[in-house]
């Protein structure tokens, strides 16, 4: 599960974490084109990260979205590039 890593990063003050129940808020999921769970949507200074983030030669974030889970080390690398 990705949640423990996200909570750890939040507790370290590296991210602000907002979890959304898409069953209760489908319009928000549609707004950000969420088609799978888990999906992380990345913002910087209140603005959706529009650039693609490449880590290890692979695009990890495409237009602000990361679909699927990853480990803590990958999340830290992604945050360094945002």
mmCIF file of C-alpha atoms in Angstrom:
data_model
loop_
_atom_site.group_PDB
_atom_site.id
_atom_site.type_symbol
_atom_site.label_atom_id
_atom_site.label_comp_id
_atom_site.label_asym_id
_atom_site.label_seq_id
_atom_site.Cartn_x
_atom_site.Cartn_y
_atom_site.Cartn_z
ATOM 1 C CA UNK A 1 0.000 0.000 0.000
ATOM 2 C CA UNK A 2 1.125 3.497 -0.778
ATOM 3 C CA UNK A 3 -0.758 5.178 2.091
ATOM 4 C CA UNK A 4 1.921 4.607 4.770
ATOM 5 C CA UNK A 5 4.565 6.296 2.589
ATOM 6 C CA UNK A 6 2.256 9.214 1.870
ATOM 7 C CA UNK A 7 1.445 9.642 5.553
ATOM 8 C CA UNK A 8 5.148 9.559 6.409
ATOM 9 C CA UNK A 9 5.937 12.255 3.814
ATOM 10 C CA UNK A 10 3.032 14.334 5.131
ATOM 11 C CA UNK A 11 4.248 13.949 8.723
ATOM 12 C CA UNK A 12 7.718 15.109 7.602
ATOM 13 C CA UNK A 13 6.112 18.228 6.119
ATOM 14 C CA UNK A 14 7.142 17.345 2.563
ATOM 15 C CA UNK A 15 3.612 17.098 1.160
ATOM 16 C CA UNK A 16 0.071 18.111 1.906
ATOM 17 C CA UNK A 17 -2.112 15.039 1.580
ATOM 18 C CA UNK A 18 -5.779 15.097 0.681
ATOM 19 C CA UNK A 19 -7.542 11.787 0.217
ATOM 20 C CA UNK A 20 -10.772 11.658 -1.779
ATOM 21 C CA UNK A 21 -13.368 8.890 -1.762
ATOM 22 C CA UNK A 22 -14.241 8.777 -5.454
ATOM 23 C CA UNK A 23 -17.435 6.848 -4.765
ATOM 24 C CA UNK A 24 -18.596 9.926 -2.859
ATOM 25 C CA UNK A 25 -17.047 12.525 -5.204
ATOM 26 C CA UNK A 26 -17.074 11.310 -8.801
ATOM 27 C CA UNK A 27 -17.120 14.841 -10.286
ATOM 28 C CA UNK A 28 -13.714 15.559 -8.737
ATOM 29 C CA UNK A 29 -12.337 12.319 -10.163
ATOM 30 C CA UNK A 30 -13.704 13.264 -13.567
ATOM 31 C CA UNK A 31 -12.185 16.741 -13.320
ATOM 32 C CA UNK A 32 -8.712 15.228 -12.963
ATOM 33 C CA UNK A 33 -9.315 12.291 -15.337
ATOM 34 C CA UNK A 34 -8.864 9.699 -12.598
ATOM 35 C CA UNK A 35 -9.499 6.327 -14.222
ATOM 36 C CA UNK A 36 -7.820 3.973 -11.737
ATOM 37 C CA UNK A 37 -7.119 3.692 -8.040
ATOM 38 C CA UNK A 38 -4.681 4.610 -6.655
ATOM 39 C CA UNK A 39 -4.038 7.794 -8.591
ATOM 40 C CA UNK A 40 -1.939 10.606 -7.177
ATOM 41 C CA UNK A 41 -2.572 14.131 -8.444
ATOM 42 C CA UNK A 42 0.396 16.462 -7.941
ATOM 43 C CA UNK A 43 0.131 20.195 -7.339
ATOM 44 C CA UNK A 44 2.812 22.773 -6.656
ATOM 45 C CA UNK A 45 1.858 26.097 -5.104
ATOM 46 C CA UNK A 46 -1.818 25.304 -5.741
ATOM 47 C CA UNK A 47 -1.344 24.607 -9.451
ATOM 48 C CA UNK A 48 -1.532 21.224 -11.146
ATOM 49 C CA UNK A 49 1.935 20.041 -12.193
ATOM 50 C CA UNK A 50 1.587 20.082 -15.990
ATOM 51 C CA UNK A 51 5.043 18.806 -16.884
ATOM 52 C CA UNK A 52 5.944 15.149 -17.193
ATOM 53 C CA UNK A 53 8.265 13.883 -14.461
ATOM 54 C CA UNK A 54 10.848 11.326 -15.559
ATOM 55 C CA UNK A 55 12.642 9.152 -13.012
ATOM 56 C CA UNK A 56 14.964 6.345 -14.017
ATOM 57 C CA UNK A 57 14.222 6.876 -17.690
ATOM 58 C CA UNK A 58 10.467 6.324 -17.257
ATOM 59 C CA UNK A 59 7.700 8.914 -17.145
ATOM 60 C CA UNK A 60 6.329 8.613 -13.608
ATOM 61 C CA UNK A 61 4.068 11.678 -13.625
ATOM 62 C CA UNK A 62 2.149 12.606 -16.763
ATOM 63 C CA UNK A 63 0.284 15.916 -16.686
ATOM 64 C CA UNK A 64 0.200 15.864 -12.904
ATOM 65 C CA UNK A 65 -1.067 12.291 -12.517
ATOM 66 C CA UNK A 66 0.580 9.125 -11.319
ATOM 67 C CA UNK A 67 -1.534 6.009 -11.695
ATOM 68 C CA UNK A 68 -0.631 3.055 -9.512
ATOM 69 C CA UNK A 69 1.513 2.607 -6.465
ATOM 70 C CA UNK A 70 5.213 3.041 -5.924
ATOM 71 C CA UNK A 71 7.634 2.922 -3.027
ATOM 72 C CA UNK A 72 8.821 5.624 -0.694
ATOM 73 C CA UNK A 73 12.157 6.081 -2.475
ATOM 74 C CA UNK A 74 10.392 6.674 -5.811
ATOM 75 C CA UNK A 75 8.034 9.193 -4.216
ATOM 76 C CA UNK A 76 10.989 11.083 -2.766
ATOM 77 C CA UNK A 77 12.691 11.189 -6.187
ATOM 78 C CA UNK A 78 9.485 12.462 -7.772
ATOM 79 C CA UNK A 79 9.124 15.195 -5.145
ATOM 80 C CA UNK A 80 12.689 16.355 -5.793
ATOM 81 C CA UNK A 81 11.808 16.913 -9.458
ATOM 82 C CA UNK A 82 8.593 18.844 -8.895
#
